[in-house]
C-alpha cells in the first residue's frame, strides 16, 4: 500500500566507527537520499546506535594447532576477526513528498526481498541538540509530539541504563516524566520495548514515568470508535465506584502488562501503561513535580510544533508565578528547532 500521512518506519543504516563513537543521546543527523534528490538534506534525530559489541574494531581468538606443535612465538599469534559494522536507527514519519517517497522505496525493496536494492542513504553529522542537556537534570519533564518523541526515547533509555547501573545507590536523577503525544495509539508501538523495560524494574517505575496521550478525536459517523470510547468510559466509571480512585479516569485506557518480571529477582510485576485521550495538563504536572522536589528547579524539554512550545511556555510561566511566594523554583524550557 502507498505510504499514508503520519505512517512511521524505523530506518537502520550502517555507519562508520567514527560516527558511532561521536553519537550521544539526543543528537541528530542530516539525511540525503540521492535516488530521491541529490540536493535535499533533512534533519532526523538519531533514535539509537548499535556499536556491535563495545566499540572495538577487532576480536582475537587463540591460534589453531595442537599444543605440541606450537612455539612460544606461535602462542602469541591471534586470528584477527572484524566485528560487524555499527548501525544508526532513525524513526521516519511520512509528513511530505520526500518522506513519502523514502518510505515507499524502503517498503518496495522489503516486499521484493532483496530483488530491489534499498535506497542509498548519505549522513552528515552527528550534531548536538538541546535534549543532550537533559541528562544532567535531576527533575525533568520531556514532551514529544508525534515524531518529536524520538530524542526522548534515546534519552530515557540512557537514563534507565544509568539507574540500573546505580542499583540501590544514590542517583543524580530524582524524577523524570515523559509525555508522548500522538494522533494515533499505533505510534506507541515504537516505544514498546522501552516501556516494558521501565515496567519490569521497580527502581525505574518510581523514577521514570511515561504519559501517553492520543489527541485525535473519534471520527464522525464511526460507530466502532464511538462504542470503544463509551466502553472505556463506562469501564473506568465502574473502577472508580469500586475504589479505583483518581487513577480510573473516563478518558483513559489502562493496558495491563502481566508478563514482565520485577527486574529485581522476584516474580511477575503487576504493571501497565495508561493511554489518555486528550491533551495533557502541563501546569498541573509542573506544580506536582515542584512540590515533590522543592529544592530543585524543573527542567522542561520539548520537541514539537509551535503550538506545543507556546503551551509549555505558558505553563512554565504560570507555574513560576504560583511558586514565587514559596520556593522561588524556576521552570526552565528548552526546545528543538530544526530548519
CSV table of C-alpha atoms in Angstrom, one decimal:
chain,number,residue,atom,x,y,z
A,1,UNK,CA,0.0,0.0,0.0
A,2,UNK,CA,1.0,3.6,-0.6
A,3,UNK,CA,2.5,5.4,2.4
A,4,UNK,CA,-0.1,7.4,4.4
A,5,UNK,CA,0.4,10.6,6.2
A,6,UNK,CA,1.7,10.0,9.7
A,7,UNK,CA,3.0,6.5,9.0
A,8,UNK,CA,6.2,5.6,10.8
A,9,UNK,CA,9.1,3.3,9.9
A,10,UNK,CA,12.4,2.6,11.6
A,11,UNK,CA,15.3,3.1,9.2
A,12,UNK,CA,18.6,1.4,10.2
A,13,UNK,CA,21.7,2.2,8.2
A,14,UNK,CA,25.4,1.2,8.6
A,15,UNK,CA,27.7,4.0,9.9
A,16,UNK,CA,31.4,4.4,10.4
A,17,UNK,CA,33.0,3.7,13.8
A,18,UNK,CA,33.9,7.4,14.0
A,19,UNK,CA,30.3,8.4,13.5
A,20,UNK,CA,29.1,5.8,16.2
A,21,UNK,CA,31.8,6.9,18.7
A,22,UNK,CA,30.6,10.6,18.4
A,23,UNK,CA,26.9,9.9,18.9
A,24,UNK,CA,25.3,10.9,22.2
A,25,UNK,CA,21.6,10.6,23.2
A,26,UNK,CA,19.5,13.4,21.7
A,27,UNK,CA,21.8,14.1,18.8
A,28,UNK,CA,20.6,14.4,15.2
A,29,UNK,CA,22.0,13.9,11.7
A,30,UNK,CA,21.1,15.2,8.2
A,31,UNK,CA,20.0,12.5,5.7
A,32,UNK,CA,20.2,12.7,2.0
A,33,UNK,CA,18.9,10.0,-0.4
A,34,UNK,CA,20.5,10.7,-3.9
A,35,UNK,CA,18.0,8.4,-5.5
A,36,UNK,CA,15.2,10.9,-4.5
A,37,UNK,CA,17.1,14.1,-4.6
A,38,UNK,CA,20.8,14.9,-4.6
A,39,UNK,CA,20.4,18.3,-3.0
A,40,UNK,CA,17.8,17.8,-0.3
A,41,UNK,CA,19.1,17.1,3.2
A,42,UNK,CA,16.6,16.6,6.1
A,43,UNK,CA,17.3,16.5,9.8
A,44,UNK,CA,16.3,13.5,11.9
A,45,UNK,CA,17.1,12.6,15.5
A,46,UNK,CA,19.2,9.5,16.0
A,47,UNK,CA,16.9,7.1,17.7
A,48,UNK,CA,19.6,4.6,18.6
A,49,UNK,CA,23.2,3.5,17.8
A,50,UNK,CA,24.3,-0.1,17.9
A,51,UNK,CA,28.1,-0.3,18.1
A,52,UNK,CA,28.0,-4.1,17.6
A,53,UNK,CA,29.7,-5.1,20.8
A,54,UNK,CA,31.6,-2.5,22.6
A,55,UNK,CA,33.5,-0.2,20.2
A,56,UNK,CA,36.4,-2.5,19.3
A,57,UNK,CA,37.1,-3.0,15.7
A,58,UNK,CA,38.6,-6.4,16.1
A,59,UNK,CA,38.3,-9.6,18.2
A,60,UNK,CA,41.0,-12.2,18.8
A,61,UNK,CA,41.0,-15.9,19.2
A,62,UNK,CA,43.7,-18.4,20.0
A,63,UNK,CA,46.0,-19.8,17.2
A,64,UNK,CA,44.9,-23.1,15.8
A,65,UNK,CA,47.0,-26.2,16.0
A,66,UNK,CA,47.9,-28.8,18.7
A,67,UNK,CA,49.8,-27.6,21.7
A,68,UNK,CA,53.0,-29.8,21.0
A,69,UNK,CA,53.4,-28.1,17.6
A,70,UNK,CA,53.1,-24.5,18.9
A,71,UNK,CA,56.2,-22.5,19.6
A,72,UNK,CA,56.4,-19.6,22.0
A,73,UNK,CA,56.2,-17.3,19.0
A,74,UNK,CA,53.0,-19.0,17.6
A,75,UNK,CA,51.4,-18.8,21.1
A,76,UNK,CA,51.3,-15.1,20.8
A,77,UNK,CA,49.7,-15.0,17.4
A,78,UNK,CA,46.0,-14.5,17.1
A,79,UNK,CA,43.3,-14.6,14.4
A,80,UNK,CA,42.0,-11.1,13.7
A,81,UNK,CA,38.3,-11.1,13.1
A,82,UNK,CA,36.5,-7.8,12.0
A,83,UNK,CA,33.4,-7.1,14.1
A,84,UNK,CA,30.1,-6.2,12.5
A,85,UNK,CA,29.6,-2.7,11.2
A,86,UNK,CA,27.9,-0.3,13.7
A,87,UNK,CA,24.4,1.0,12.7
A,88,UNK,CA,22.3,4.0,13.5
A,89,UNK,CA,18.5,4.0,13.5
A,90,UNK,CA,16.1,6.8,12.7
A,91,UNK,CA,12.3,6.9,13.1
A,92,UNK,CA,10.9,8.4,9.9
A,93,UNK,CA,7.4,9.8,9.7
A,94,UNK,CA,5.5,10.4,6.4
A,95,UNK,CA,5.0,14.2,6.5
A,96,UNK,CA,5.6,15.3,2.9
A,97,UNK,CA,6.6,14.2,-0.6
A,98,UNK,CA,10.3,13.4,0.3
A,99,UNK,CA,9.5,11.2,3.4
A,100,UNK,CA,6.6,9.5,1.5
A,101,UNK,CA,9.0,8.7,-1.4
A,102,UNK,CA,11.6,7.3,1.0
A,103,UNK,CA,9.1,5.2,2.9
A,104,UNK,CA,7.7,3.9,-0.4
A,105,UNK,CA,11.1,3.0,-1.7
A,106,UNK,CA,12.0,1.1,1.5
A,107,UNK,CA,8.7,-0.8,1.5
A,108,UNK,CA,9.1,-1.8,-2.1
A,109,UNK,CA,12.6,-3.1,-1.5
A,110,UNK,CA,11.4,-5.0,1.6
A,111,UNK,CA,8.4,-6.6,-0.2
A,112,UNK,CA,10.6,-7.8,-3.1
A,113,UNK,CA,13.0,-9.4,-0.7
A,114,UNK,CA,16.3,-8.0,-2.0
A,115,UNK,CA,15.5,-8.1,-5.7
A,116,UNK,CA,15.3,-4.3,-5.4
A,117,UNK,CA,18.1,-2.6,-3.5
A,118,UNK,CA,17.3,-0.4,-0.5
A,119,UNK,CA,17.9,3.3,-1.4
A,120,UNK,CA,21.4,4.6,-0.6
A,121,UNK,CA,21.4,7.0,2.4
A,122,UNK,CA,24.1,9.6,3.0
A,123,UNK,CA,24.6,11.0,6.5
A,124,UNK,CA,26.1,14.3,7.7
A,125,UNK,CA,26.7,14.6,11.5
A,126,UNK,CA,26.1,13.8,14.2
A,127,UNK,CA,25.1,17.3,15.6
A,128,UNK,CA,24.3,18.4,19.1
A,129,UNK,CA,20.8,19.3,20.2
A,130,UNK,CA,19.1,20.8,23.4
A,131,UNK,CA,17.9,17.4,24.6
A,132,UNK,CA,21.5,16.4,25.4
A,133,UNK,CA,21.5,18.7,28.4
A,134,UNK,CA,18.6,16.7,29.9
A,135,UNK,CA,21.0,14.0,31.1
A,136,UNK,CA,22.3,16.4,33.8
A,137,UNK,CA,18.9,17.4,35.1
A,138,UNK,CA,17.7,15.9,38.4
A,139,UNK,CA,14.0,16.9,37.8
A,140,UNK,CA,12.9,16.5,34.2
A,141,UNK,CA,9.8,16.9,32.1
A,142,UNK,CA,10.2,15.9,28.5
A,143,UNK,CA,7.4,16.4,25.9
A,144,UNK,CA,7.5,15.0,22.4
A,145,UNK,CA,4.7,15.4,19.9
A,146,UNK,CA,4.5,12.9,17.0
A,147,UNK,CA,7.9,12.2,15.7
A,148,UNK,CA,9.2,14.7,18.2
A,149,UNK,CA,9.4,11.9,20.8
A,150,UNK,CA,12.5,10.4,19.1
A,151,UNK,CA,15.2,12.3,21.0
A,152,UNK,CA,13.4,11.5,24.3
A,153,UNK,CA,13.2,7.7,23.6
A,154,UNK,CA,17.0,7.7,23.3
A,155,UNK,CA,17.3,10.0,26.4
A,156,UNK,CA,15.0,7.9,28.6
A,157,UNK,CA,16.8,4.7,27.5
A,158,UNK,CA,20.1,6.2,28.7
A,159,UNK,CA,18.6,7.4,32.0
A,160,UNK,CA,17.2,3.9,32.6
A,161,UNK,CA,20.6,2.3,32.0
A,162,UNK,CA,22.2,4.7,34.5
A,163,UNK,CA,19.6,3.9,37.1
A,164,UNK,CA,20.0,0.2,36.7
A,165,UNK,CA,23.8,0.6,36.9
A,166,UNK,CA,23.4,2.6,40.1
A,167,UNK,CA,21.3,-0.2,41.7
A,168,UNK,CA,20.4,0.8,45.2
A,169,UNK,CA,23.0,3.5,45.5
A,170,UNK,CA,22.5,7.3,45.1
A,171,UNK,CA,21.4,8.7,41.8
A,172,UNK,CA,21.6,12.1,40.2
A,173,UNK,CA,18.1,11.6,38.8
A,174,UNK,CA,15.2,12.3,41.2
A,175,UNK,CA,12.3,12.1,38.8
A,176,UNK,CA,11.7,12.2,35.0
A,177,UNK,CA,8.3,12.5,33.4
A,178,UNK,CA,8.0,12.0,29.6
A,179,UNK,CA,4.8,13.0,27.7
A,180,UNK,CA,4.3,11.3,24.3
A,181,UNK,CA,1.6,13.0,22.3
A,182,UNK,CA,0.3,11.3,19.2
A,183,UNK,CA,-2.7,11.4,17.0
A,184,UNK,CA,-2.7,7.6,16.9
A,185,UNK,CA,-2.0,5.0,19.6
A,186,UNK,CA,-0.3,2.9,16.9
A,187,UNK,CA,2.8,5.1,17.2
A,188,UNK,CA,3.3,3.9,20.8
A,189,UNK,CA,4.4,0.5,19.5
A,190,UNK,CA,7.7,2.0,18.5
A,191,UNK,CA,8.4,2.7,22.2
A,192,UNK,CA,7.0,-0.6,23.5
A,193,UNK,CA,10.4,-2.3,24.3
A,194,UNK,CA,11.4,0.7,26.3
A,195,UNK,CA,8.0,0.9,28.1
A,196,UNK,CA,8.3,-2.8,29.0
A,197,UNK,CA,11.8,-2.2,30.3
A,198,UNK,CA,10.6,0.6,32.6
A,199,UNK,CA,7.7,-1.5,33.9
A,200,UNK,CA,10.0,-4.5,34.6
A,201,UNK,CA,12.1,-2.7,37.2
A,202,UNK,CA,10.7,-1.3,40.4
A,203,UNK,CA,13.5,1.3,40.6
A,204,UNK,CA,12.7,2.6,37.2
A,205,UNK,CA,8.9,2.7,37.7
A,206,UNK,CA,9.4,5.1,40.6
A,207,UNK,CA,11.7,7.5,38.9
A,208,UNK,CA,10.8,7.4,35.2
A,209,UNK,CA,7.2,7.6,34.1
A,210,UNK,CA,5.7,7.8,30.6
A,211,UNK,CA,2.4,9.6,29.9
A,212,UNK,CA,0.8,8.5,26.6
A,213,UNK,CA,-1.8,10.9,25.1
A,214,UNK,CA,-3.9,10.3,22.0
A,215,UNK,CA,-5.2,13.7,20.7
A,216,UNK,CA,-7.2,12.7,17.6
A,217,UNK,CA,-10.9,12.8,18.1
A,218,UNK,CA,-13.1,9.9,17.2
A,219,UNK,CA,-14.2,10.3,13.5
A,220,UNK,CA,-17.7,11.4,12.9
A,221,UNK,CA,-20.0,8.6,12.0
A,222,UNK,CA,-17.6,5.9,13.1
A,223,UNK,CA,-19.7,3.6,15.2
A,224,UNK,CA,-16.9,1.3,16.3
A,225,UNK,CA,-14.8,4.2,17.5
A,226,UNK,CA,-17.8,5.7,19.4
A,227,UNK,CA,-18.6,2.3,21.1
A,228,UNK,CA,-14.9,1.9,22.0
A,229,UNK,CA,-14.7,5.2,23.8
A,230,UNK,CA,-18.0,4.6,25.5
A,231,UNK,CA,-16.9,1.2,26.7
A,232,UNK,CA,-13.7,2.7,28.1
A,233,UNK,CA,-15.6,5.4,29.9
A,234,UNK,CA,-18.1,3.0,31.5
A,235,UNK,CA,-15.4,0.5,32.5
A,236,UNK,CA,-13.5,3.3,34.3
A,237,UNK,CA,-16.7,4.6,35.9
A,238,UNK,CA,-17.1,1.1,37.4
A,239,UNK,CA,-13.5,1.0,38.5
A,240,UNK,CA,-13.8,4.4,40.2
A,241,UNK,CA,-17.0,3.3,42.0
A,242,UNK,CA,-15.2,0.1,43.1
A,243,UNK,CA,-12.3,2.0,44.6
A,244,UNK,CA,-10.2,2.9,41.6
A,245,UNK,CA,-9.9,6.5,42.8
A,246,UNK,CA,-8.3,9.2,40.7
A,247,UNK,CA,-6.4,6.6,38.7
A,248,UNK,CA,-9.6,5.4,37.0
A,249,UNK,CA,-10.5,8.2,34.5
A,250,UNK,CA,-13.3,8.2,32.0
A,251,UNK,CA,-11.0,9.4,29.2
A,252,UNK,CA,-8.1,6.9,29.8
A,253,UNK,CA,-7.4,3.3,28.7
A,254,UNK,CA,-5.3,1.2,31.0
A,255,UNK,CA,-3.3,-1.6,29.3
A,256,UNK,CA,-2.1,-4.2,31.7
A,257,UNK,CA,1.2,-5.9,31.2
A,258,UNK,CA,1.4,-9.0,33.3
A,259,UNK,CA,4.3,-10.9,31.7
A,260,UNK,CA,7.2,-8.7,32.9
A,261,UNK,CA,9.4,-9.6,35.7
A,262,UNK,CA,10.1,-7.2,38.5
A,263,UNK,CA,13.7,-6.9,37.4
A,264,UNK,CA,15.0,-7.4,40.9
A,265,UNK,CA,14.9,-11.2,41.1
A,266,UNK,CA,11.3,-11.5,42.2
A,267,UNK,CA,8.2,-12.7,40.4
A,268,UNK,CA,6.0,-11.0,37.9
A,269,UNK,CA,5.1,-7.4,38.4
A,270,UNK,CA,1.6,-6.1,38.3
A,271,UNK,CA,2.1,-3.2,35.9
A,272,UNK,CA,0.7,-1.5,32.9
A,273,UNK,CA,0.5,1.7,30.9
A,274,UNK,CA,-2.3,4.3,30.7
A,275,UNK,CA,-3.3,5.8,27.4
A,276,UNK,CA,-5.0,9.1,27.9
A,277,UNK,CA,-7.4,10.6,25.4
A,278,UNK,CA,-7.0,14.3,25.1
A,279,UNK,CA,-4.3,16.9,25.7
A,280,UNK,CA,-2.1,17.0,28.8
A,281,UNK,CA,-2.5,19.5,31.7
A,282,UNK,CA,1.2,20.6,31.8
A,283,UNK,CA,0.7,23.2,34.5
A,284,UNK,CA,-0.7,20.7,37.0
A,285,UNK,CA,2.2,18.3,36.3
A,286,UNK,CA,4.8,21.0,36.7
A,287,UNK,CA,3.4,22.1,40.0
A,288,UNK,CA,3.3,18.5,41.2
A,289,UNK,CA,6.9,18.0,40.3
A,290,UNK,CA,7.9,21.2,42.0
A,291,UNK,CA,6.0,20.2,45.2
A,292,UNK,CA,7.8,16.8,45.3
A,293,UNK,CA,11.2,18.4,44.8
A,294,UNK,CA,11.1,21.9,46.4
A,295,UNK,CA,14.9,22.3,46.4
A,296,UNK,CA,15.3,21.8,42.7
A,297,UNK,CA,14.3,23.6,39.5
A,298,UNK,CA,12.2,21.8,37.0
A,299,UNK,CA,13.8,21.4,33.6
A,300,UNK,CA,11.4,21.1,30.6
A,301,UNK,CA,12.4,19.9,27.2
A,302,UNK,CA,10.1,19.9,24.2
A,303,UNK,CA,10.2,18.7,20.6
A,304,UNK,CA,7.2,19.6,18.5
A,305,UNK,CA,5.4,22.4,16.7
A,306,UNK,CA,5.0,26.0,17.8
A,307,UNK,CA,1.6,25.4,19.5
A,308,UNK,CA,3.1,22.8,21.8
A,309,UNK,CA,6.1,25.1,22.6
A,310,UNK,CA,3.8,28.0,23.3
A,311,UNK,CA,1.5,26.0,25.6
A,312,UNK,CA,4.6,24.7,27.6
A,313,UNK,CA,6.0,28.2,27.8
A,314,UNK,CA,2.7,29.5,29.2
A,315,UNK,CA,2.5,26.6,31.7
A,316,UNK,CA,6.1,27.3,32.9
A,317,UNK,CA,5.3,31.0,33.4
A,318,UNK,CA,2.1,30.2,35.3
A,319,UNK,CA,3.9,27.6,37.4
A,320,UNK,CA,6.7,30.0,38.3
A,321,UNK,CA,4.2,32.7,39.3
A,322,UNK,CA,2.4,30.2,41.5
A,323,UNK,CA,5.6,29.1,43.3
A,324,UNK,CA,7.1,32.7,43.6
A,325,UNK,CA,5.9,33.2,47.1
A,326,UNK,CA,7.2,29.9,48.5
A,327,UNK,CA,10.2,28.1,46.9
A,328,UNK,CA,11.4,30.5,44.1
A,329,UNK,CA,11.8,27.5,41.9
A,330,UNK,CA,12.4,28.0,38.2
A,331,UNK,CA,10.8,26.2,35.3
A,332,UNK,CA,13.4,26.1,32.5
A,333,UNK,CA,12.2,25.4,29.0
A,334,UNK,CA,14.3,24.3,26.1
A,335,UNK,CA,13.0,23.0,22.7
A,336,UNK,CA,14.2,21.7,19.4
A,337,UNK,CA,14.3,23.9,16.3
A,338,UNK,CA,15.1,22.2,13.1
A,339,UNK,CA,15.0,24.3,9.9
